[in-house]
């Protein structure tokens, strides 16, 4: 820093202000210092900076799988939002969601010196007696039902499912079948519960649930089963990937979409508009979820407090060509 100061003709304090992005440095001086840094190959010492400020400008992320679209896009959104705030992220996957695995992840992130942690975790794990998060750690949880103990950010799963079912009922379908996600998933549980509520509110009978595992292949297997029910004219799939497999199965079984069966998905993945036919689906704002996660954990860090309760990011229905009015007669 002293070498940069001498070359730029400024004080070491000014070099420190430039390296920390302090707004009080005039533009000409800042440019002179930056040129000196580049010429000398100077890089600010992040470890020394952390010792002075108590901040590492790094957020840890714990999650159990990268195989689902929701987790991947949420992680991407967190990384982008963190970078916009001048933070890096450190990813810590947990292969087996046990107490030992969770605490091991927190321990490793503590050794890597992070300022706060975002956990992408399923509801049944947080509710289980074997899972507790370490105390005095600034934590925001994604996709969970732990609002009474931790700060939670999630998509409005219930509202989105209601939109999907209401859309199909308004098209004149007598009921709506449901291709659900796996039992252990918080999102799947919420969407299935909301599907039942929406049908009950309209005095419609709920058909038997057909369950998948979020994959297109499981949607295809479920679709072969649903195609055999001639009274099945409308299906709400709990995610777009399963809806993709469902569309293929219905097509192979001679059930036309949307003439014979209307299909609604959930997520609005970028490929949904290119399905055959283009998929009507519930849009999740993953970018907003990521932003709110990062904002939440940074507020906890700055205030040294742990707010509780859930922040729900709204959803919206995107109508495309996979739904149509029910056929009469």
Short mmCIF file of C-alpha atoms in Angstrom, two decimals:
data_model
loop_
_atom_site.label_atom_id
_atom_site.label_comp_id
_atom_site.label_asym_id
_atom_site.label_seq_id
_atom_site.Cartn_x
_atom_site.Cartn_y
_atom_site.Cartn_z
CA UNK A 1 0.00 0.00 0.00
CA UNK A 2 2.90 2.34 0.78
CA UNK A 3 4.42 1.64 -2.66
CA UNK A 4 1.10 2.48 -4.36
CA UNK A 5 0.81 5.66 -2.31
CA UNK A 6 4.31 6.81 -3.34
CA UNK A 7 3.73 6.06 -7.04
CA UNK A 8 0.33 7.81 -7.04
CA UNK A 9 1.53 10.72 -4.92
CA UNK A 10 -1.13 10.23 -2.25
CA UNK A 11 -1.33 9.02 1.33
CA UNK A 12 -1.73 5.38 2.35
CA UNK A 13 -5.09 6.37 3.81
CA UNK A 14 -6.28 7.47 0.36
CA UNK A 15 -5.14 4.16 -1.13
CA UNK A 16 -7.15 2.38 1.58
CA UNK A 17 -10.21 4.44 0.77
CA UNK A 18 -9.93 3.65 -2.94
CA UNK A 19 -9.48 -0.08 -2.32
CA UNK A 20 -12.56 -0.07 -0.08
CA UNK A 21 -14.68 1.88 -2.59
CA UNK A 22 -15.08 4.90 -0.32
CA UNK A 23 -17.07 7.66 -2.10
CA UNK A 24 -15.06 10.56 -0.60
CA UNK A 25 -12.15 10.18 -3.07
CA UNK A 26 -12.35 12.53 -6.06
CA UNK A 27 -12.45 10.93 -9.49
CA UNK A 28 -9.01 12.10 -10.66
CA UNK A 29 -7.28 10.84 -7.52
CA UNK A 30 -9.14 7.54 -7.68
CA UNK A 31 -8.03 6.97 -11.28
CA UNK A 32 -4.41 7.78 -10.37
CA UNK A 33 -4.48 5.31 -7.48
CA UNK A 34 -6.10 2.60 -9.61
CA UNK A 35 -3.42 3.04 -12.31
CA UNK A 36 -0.73 2.70 -9.66
CA UNK A 37 -2.37 -0.43 -8.28
CA UNK A 38 -2.48 -1.94 -11.75
CA UNK A 39 1.11 -0.98 -12.54
CA UNK A 40 2.42 -2.52 -9.30
CA UNK A 41 0.12 -5.53 -9.33
CA UNK A 42 -1.36 -4.52 -5.97
CA UNK A 43 -4.30 -6.50 -4.59
CA UNK A 44 -5.99 -5.52 -1.31
CA UNK A 45 -5.40 -8.05 1.47
CA UNK A 46 -8.88 -9.37 2.19
CA UNK A 47 -7.72 -11.17 5.35
CA UNK A 48 -6.27 -8.00 6.82
CA UNK A 49 -9.37 -6.06 5.81
CA UNK A 50 -11.55 -8.66 7.55
CA UNK A 51 -9.50 -8.38 10.73
CA UNK A 52 -10.06 -4.63 10.77
CA UNK A 53 -13.74 -4.63 9.89
CA UNK A 54 -14.90 -7.98 11.26
CA UNK A 55 -16.48 -8.71 7.85
CA UNK A 56 -15.32 -11.29 5.31
CA UNK A 57 -17.80 -10.23 2.60
CA UNK A 58 -18.65 -13.85 1.96
CA UNK A 59 -21.99 -15.64 2.34
CA UNK A 60 -22.14 -19.39 2.82
CA UNK A 61 -24.84 -21.44 1.09
CA UNK A 62 -25.85 -24.90 2.34
CA UNK A 63 -28.06 -27.07 0.17
CA UNK A 64 -28.84 -30.75 -0.29
CA UNK A 65 -29.23 -31.12 -4.04
CA UNK A 66 -28.44 -29.29 -7.26
CA UNK A 67 -30.53 -31.68 -9.33
CA UNK A 68 -33.76 -29.69 -9.16
CA UNK A 69 -34.51 -26.65 -11.30
CA UNK A 70 -35.70 -24.64 -8.31
CA UNK A 71 -32.52 -25.13 -6.28
CA UNK A 72 -30.23 -24.45 -9.24
CA UNK A 73 -32.00 -21.24 -10.23
CA UNK A 74 -32.27 -20.08 -6.62
CA UNK A 75 -28.54 -20.63 -6.12
CA UNK A 76 -27.77 -18.73 -9.34
CA UNK A 77 -29.96 -15.84 -8.18
CA UNK A 78 -28.26 -15.77 -4.77
CA UNK A 79 -24.82 -15.67 -6.41
CA UNK A 80 -25.82 -12.81 -8.73
CA UNK A 81 -27.43 -10.79 -5.95
CA UNK A 82 -24.48 -11.34 -3.61
CA UNK A 83 -22.05 -10.17 -6.29
CA UNK A 84 -24.11 -7.02 -6.80
CA UNK A 85 -23.69 -6.31 -3.08
CA UNK A 86 -19.94 -6.93 -3.25
CA UNK A 87 -20.10 -10.37 -1.63
CA UNK A 88 -18.87 -13.76 -2.78
CA UNK A 89 -20.60 -17.05 -1.98
CA UNK A 90 -19.12 -20.29 -0.68
CA UNK A 91 -21.19 -23.38 -1.52
CA UNK A 92 -21.34 -26.25 0.94
CA UNK A 93 -23.37 -29.25 -0.30
CA UNK A 94 -24.68 -31.78 2.22
CA UNK A 95 -24.88 -35.29 0.79
CA UNK A 96 -27.03 -36.76 3.56
CA UNK A 97 -29.46 -34.45 5.42
CA UNK A 98 -28.72 -35.53 9.00
CA UNK A 99 -27.84 -33.60 12.17
CA UNK A 100 -24.20 -34.57 11.67
CA UNK A 101 -24.25 -33.47 8.05
CA UNK A 102 -25.87 -30.11 8.82
CA UNK A 103 -23.53 -29.30 11.70
CA UNK A 104 -20.56 -30.42 9.63
CA UNK A 105 -21.55 -27.96 6.91
CA UNK A 106 -21.84 -25.12 9.42
CA UNK A 107 -18.48 -26.03 10.90
CA UNK A 108 -16.76 -26.05 7.52
CA UNK A 109 -18.30 -22.72 6.57
CA UNK A 110 -17.17 -21.28 9.90
CA UNK A 111 -13.62 -22.37 9.13
CA UNK A 112 -13.91 -20.69 5.73
CA UNK A 113 -14.90 -17.42 7.46
CA UNK A 114 -18.34 -16.41 6.17
CA UNK A 115 -20.46 -13.53 7.46
CA UNK A 116 -23.81 -15.31 7.21
CA UNK A 117 -25.41 -18.44 5.81
CA UNK A 118 -28.33 -19.16 3.48
CA UNK A 119 -29.81 -22.64 3.80
CA UNK A 120 -31.86 -24.22 1.01
CA UNK A 121 -33.61 -26.92 3.02
CA UNK A 122 -36.82 -28.98 2.97
CA UNK A 123 -39.48 -28.54 5.65
CA UNK A 124 -39.37 -32.08 7.02
CA UNK A 125 -35.69 -31.65 7.83
CA UNK A 126 -36.14 -28.49 9.86
CA UNK A 127 -39.16 -29.92 11.66
CA UNK A 128 -37.44 -33.19 12.51
CA UNK A 129 -36.12 -33.58 16.05
CA UNK A 130 -32.71 -34.56 14.71
CA UNK A 131 -32.15 -31.25 12.90
CA UNK A 132 -31.25 -28.03 14.69
CA UNK A 133 -29.22 -25.13 13.38
CA UNK A 134 -26.31 -23.89 15.49
CA UNK A 135 -27.12 -20.87 17.71
CA UNK A 136 -25.70 -17.38 17.14
CA UNK A 137 -25.35 -17.92 13.39
CA UNK A 138 -26.97 -15.44 11.02
CA UNK A 139 -29.21 -17.66 8.88
CA UNK A 140 -31.85 -17.23 6.18
CA UNK A 141 -33.71 -20.36 5.09
CA UNK A 142 -35.17 -20.89 1.60
CA UNK A 143 -38.09 -23.17 0.76
CA UNK A 144 -39.05 -24.04 4.32
CA UNK A 145 -41.73 -23.80 6.97
CA UNK A 146 -39.46 -22.60 9.78
CA UNK A 147 -40.79 -19.06 10.05
CA UNK A 148 -41.25 -19.23 13.83
CA UNK A 149 -37.55 -19.89 14.39
CA UNK A 150 -35.68 -18.47 11.42
CA UNK A 151 -36.02 -15.88 8.72
CA UNK A 152 -37.57 -17.59 5.69
CA UNK A 153 -37.80 -16.54 2.03
CA UNK A 154 -39.96 -18.55 -0.34
CA UNK A 155 -42.15 -18.39 -3.41
CA UNK A 156 -45.88 -18.14 -2.68
CA UNK A 157 -46.43 -21.84 -3.30
CA UNK A 158 -50.07 -21.78 -2.17
CA UNK A 159 -51.03 -18.76 -4.22
CA UNK A 160 -49.39 -20.18 -7.32
CA UNK A 161 -51.17 -23.52 -7.03
CA UNK A 162 -54.48 -21.75 -6.51
CA UNK A 163 -53.89 -19.80 -9.73
CA UNK A 164 -53.25 -23.02 -11.66
CA UNK A 165 -56.34 -24.83 -10.38
CA UNK A 166 -58.59 -21.79 -10.72
CA UNK A 167 -57.49 -21.33 -14.34
CA UNK A 168 -58.45 -24.91 -15.23
CA UNK A 169 -61.78 -24.77 -13.42
CA UNK A 170 -62.63 -21.47 -15.11
CA UNK A 171 -62.09 -23.23 -18.44
CA UNK A 172 -64.98 -25.51 -17.58
CA UNK A 173 -63.17 -28.65 -16.42
CA UNK A 174 -65.19 -30.60 -13.84
CA UNK A 175 -62.12 -31.27 -11.71
CA UNK A 176 -58.32 -31.11 -11.87
CA UNK A 177 -55.94 -34.04 -11.46
CA UNK A 178 -52.59 -33.45 -9.76
CA UNK A 179 -49.14 -34.71 -10.69
CA UNK A 180 -47.39 -34.07 -7.36
CA UNK A 181 -43.73 -33.82 -6.40
CA UNK A 182 -41.98 -36.13 -3.92
CA UNK A 183 -43.38 -36.64 -0.41
CA UNK A 184 -40.35 -35.14 1.35
CA UNK A 185 -40.44 -31.80 -0.47
CA UNK A 186 -41.84 -28.72 1.21
CA UNK A 187 -42.77 -27.20 -2.15
CA UNK A 188 -44.54 -30.38 -3.23
CA UNK A 189 -46.47 -30.55 0.03
CA UNK A 190 -47.59 -26.94 -0.22
CA UNK A 191 -48.66 -27.23 -3.86
CA UNK A 192 -50.59 -30.45 -3.21
CA UNK A 193 -52.31 -28.95 -0.17
CA UNK A 194 -53.28 -25.85 -2.14
CA UNK A 195 -54.63 -28.00 -4.99
CA UNK A 196 -56.91 -29.79 -2.55
CA UNK A 197 -58.02 -26.51 -0.97
CA UNK A 198 -58.84 -24.94 -4.33
CA UNK A 199 -60.96 -27.90 -5.39
CA UNK A 200 -62.75 -28.07 -2.02
CA UNK A 201 -63.50 -24.36 -2.14
CA UNK A 202 -65.35 -24.96 -5.42
CA UNK A 203 -67.02 -28.16 -4.16
CA UNK A 204 -65.09 -30.32 -6.59
CA UNK A 205 -63.92 -33.86 -5.86
CA UNK A 206 -60.14 -34.37 -5.68
CA UNK A 207 -58.99 -37.30 -7.87
CA UNK A 208 -56.25 -39.64 -6.60
CA UNK A 209 -52.81 -37.99 -6.56
CA UNK A 210 -50.22 -39.29 -9.01
CA UNK A 211 -46.71 -38.68 -7.69
CA UNK A 212 -43.40 -38.02 -9.40
CA UNK A 213 -39.90 -37.02 -8.30
CA UNK A 214 -39.57 -33.67 -10.17
CA UNK A 215 -37.96 -35.34 -13.21
CA UNK A 216 -39.36 -35.48 -16.75
CA UNK A 217 -39.04 -39.27 -16.66
CA UNK A 218 -41.29 -39.51 -13.60
CA UNK A 219 -43.75 -37.18 -15.35
CA UNK A 220 -43.76 -39.53 -18.33
CA UNK A 221 -44.52 -42.56 -16.14
CA UNK A 222 -47.30 -40.64 -14.39
CA UNK A 223 -48.64 -39.51 -17.76
CA UNK A 224 -49.01 -43.09 -18.95
CA UNK A 225 -51.17 -43.72 -15.90
CA UNK A 226 -53.22 -40.54 -16.29
CA UNK A 227 -53.81 -41.20 -19.98
CA UNK A 228 -55.76 -44.29 -19.01
CA UNK A 229 -58.37 -42.19 -17.16
CA UNK A 230 -60.76 -40.96 -19.83
CA UNK A 231 -62.35 -38.59 -17.31
CA UNK A 232 -59.00 -36.83 -16.85
CA UNK A 233 -59.33 -33.61 -18.85
CA UNK A 234 -57.13 -31.26 -16.78
CA UNK A 235 -53.83 -31.80 -14.95
CA UNK A 236 -51.87 -29.50 -12.67
CA UNK A 237 -48.24 -30.68 -12.64
CA UNK A 238 -46.16 -29.57 -9.66
CA UNK A 239 -43.25 -28.54 -11.88
CA UNK A 240 -42.47 -27.96 -15.55
CA UNK A 241 -40.07 -30.88 -15.91
CA UNK A 242 -42.74 -33.39 -14.90
CA UNK A 243 -45.19 -31.56 -17.17
CA UNK A 244 -42.76 -32.15 -20.06
CA UNK A 245 -42.80 -35.89 -19.49
CA UNK A 246 -46.57 -35.78 -19.05
CA UNK A 247 -47.02 -34.10 -22.45
CA UNK A 248 -44.97 -36.81 -24.14
CA UNK A 249 -46.95 -39.62 -22.50
CA UNK A 250 -50.31 -38.09 -23.40
CA UNK A 251 -49.20 -37.60 -26.99
CA UNK A 252 -48.01 -41.20 -27.30
CA UNK A 253 -51.31 -42.45 -25.86
CA UNK A 254 -53.36 -40.45 -28.36
CA UNK A 255 -54.61 -37.85 -25.86
CA UNK A 256 -54.29 -34.43 -27.50
CA UNK A 257 -53.17 -31.36 -25.53
CA UNK A 258 -55.11 -29.14 -25.08
CA UNK A 259 -58.06 -30.53 -27.07
CA UNK A 260 -58.48 -33.61 -24.84
CA UNK A 261 -56.39 -32.71 -21.77
CA UNK A 262 -55.30 -29.30 -20.50
CA UNK A 263 -51.97 -29.13 -18.65
CA UNK A 264 -50.56 -26.48 -16.30
CA UNK A 265 -47.03 -26.61 -14.87
CA UNK A 266 -45.15 -24.72 -12.16
CA UNK A 267 -41.80 -22.81 -12.36
CA UNK A 268 -41.92 -21.24 -15.85
CA UNK A 269 -38.50 -22.54 -16.82
CA UNK A 270 -37.01 -20.85 -19.91
CA UNK A 271 -37.79 -23.93 -22.05
CA UNK A 272 -41.50 -23.97 -21.10
CA UNK A 273 -42.42 -21.69 -24.01
CA UNK A 274 -40.81 -24.19 -26.42
CA UNK A 275 -42.66 -27.28 -25.23
CA UNK A 276 -45.09 -28.91 -27.67
CA UNK A 277 -47.49 -27.26 -27.11
CA UNK A 278 -46.06 -24.25 -25.25
CA UNK A 279 -46.80 -24.77 -21.57
CA UNK A 280 -49.20 -22.75 -19.45
CA UNK A 281 -47.41 -22.51 -16.10
CA UNK A 282 -46.99 -20.64 -12.81
CA UNK A 283 -44.06 -18.25 -12.93
CA UNK A 284 -41.63 -18.20 -9.99
CA UNK A 285 -39.42 -15.12 -9.64
CA UNK A 286 -36.17 -16.81 -8.68
CA UNK A 287 -34.19 -13.59 -9.09
CA UNK A 288 -36.38 -11.90 -6.48
CA UNK A 289 -36.07 -14.88 -4.12
CA UNK A 290 -32.28 -14.69 -4.40
CA UNK A 291 -32.25 -10.94 -3.85
CA UNK A 292 -34.43 -11.18 -0.76
CA UNK A 293 -32.30 -13.99 0.66
CA UNK A 294 -29.15 -11.92 0.33
CA UNK A 295 -30.83 -8.76 1.63
CA UNK A 296 -32.20 -10.73 4.58
CA UNK A 297 -28.89 -12.23 5.64
CA UNK A 298 -27.10 -8.88 5.24
CA UNK A 299 -29.71 -7.21 7.46
CA UNK A 300 -29.14 -9.87 10.09
CA UNK A 301 -25.39 -9.33 9.91
CA UNK A 302 -25.64 -5.54 10.23
CA UNK A 303 -28.22 -5.60 13.03
CA UNK A 304 -26.83 -8.64 14.85
CA UNK A 305 -30.39 -9.92 15.28
CA UNK A 306 -32.36 -12.83 13.88
CA UNK A 307 -35.80 -11.76 12.60
CA UNK A 308 -38.32 -14.57 12.19
CA UNK A 309 -41.24 -15.06 9.85
CA UNK A 310 -41.66 -15.77 6.17
CA UNK A 311 -41.26 -13.44 3.19
CA UNK A 312 -43.34 -14.72 0.28
CA UNK A 313 -42.44 -13.73 -3.28
CA UNK A 314 -45.62 -13.53 -5.44
CA UNK A 315 -46.30 -15.82 -8.39
CA UNK A 316 -48.26 -15.26 -11.60
CA UNK A 317 -49.90 -17.48 -14.18
CA UNK A 318 -48.41 -17.46 -17.69
CA UNK A 319 -51.06 -18.64 -20.19
CA UNK A 320 -49.82 -20.42 -23.29
CA UNK A 321 -51.22 -23.14 -25.57
CA UNK A 322 -51.42 -26.18 -23.30
CA UNK A 323 -54.81 -25.24 -21.82
CA UNK A 324 -58.20 -24.80 -23.48
CA UNK A 325 -61.91 -24.85 -22.58
CA UNK A 326 -63.24 -28.26 -21.65
CA UNK A 327 -64.98 -30.18 -24.44
CA UNK A 328 -68.72 -30.63 -24.10
CA UNK A 329 -70.63 -33.80 -24.88
#
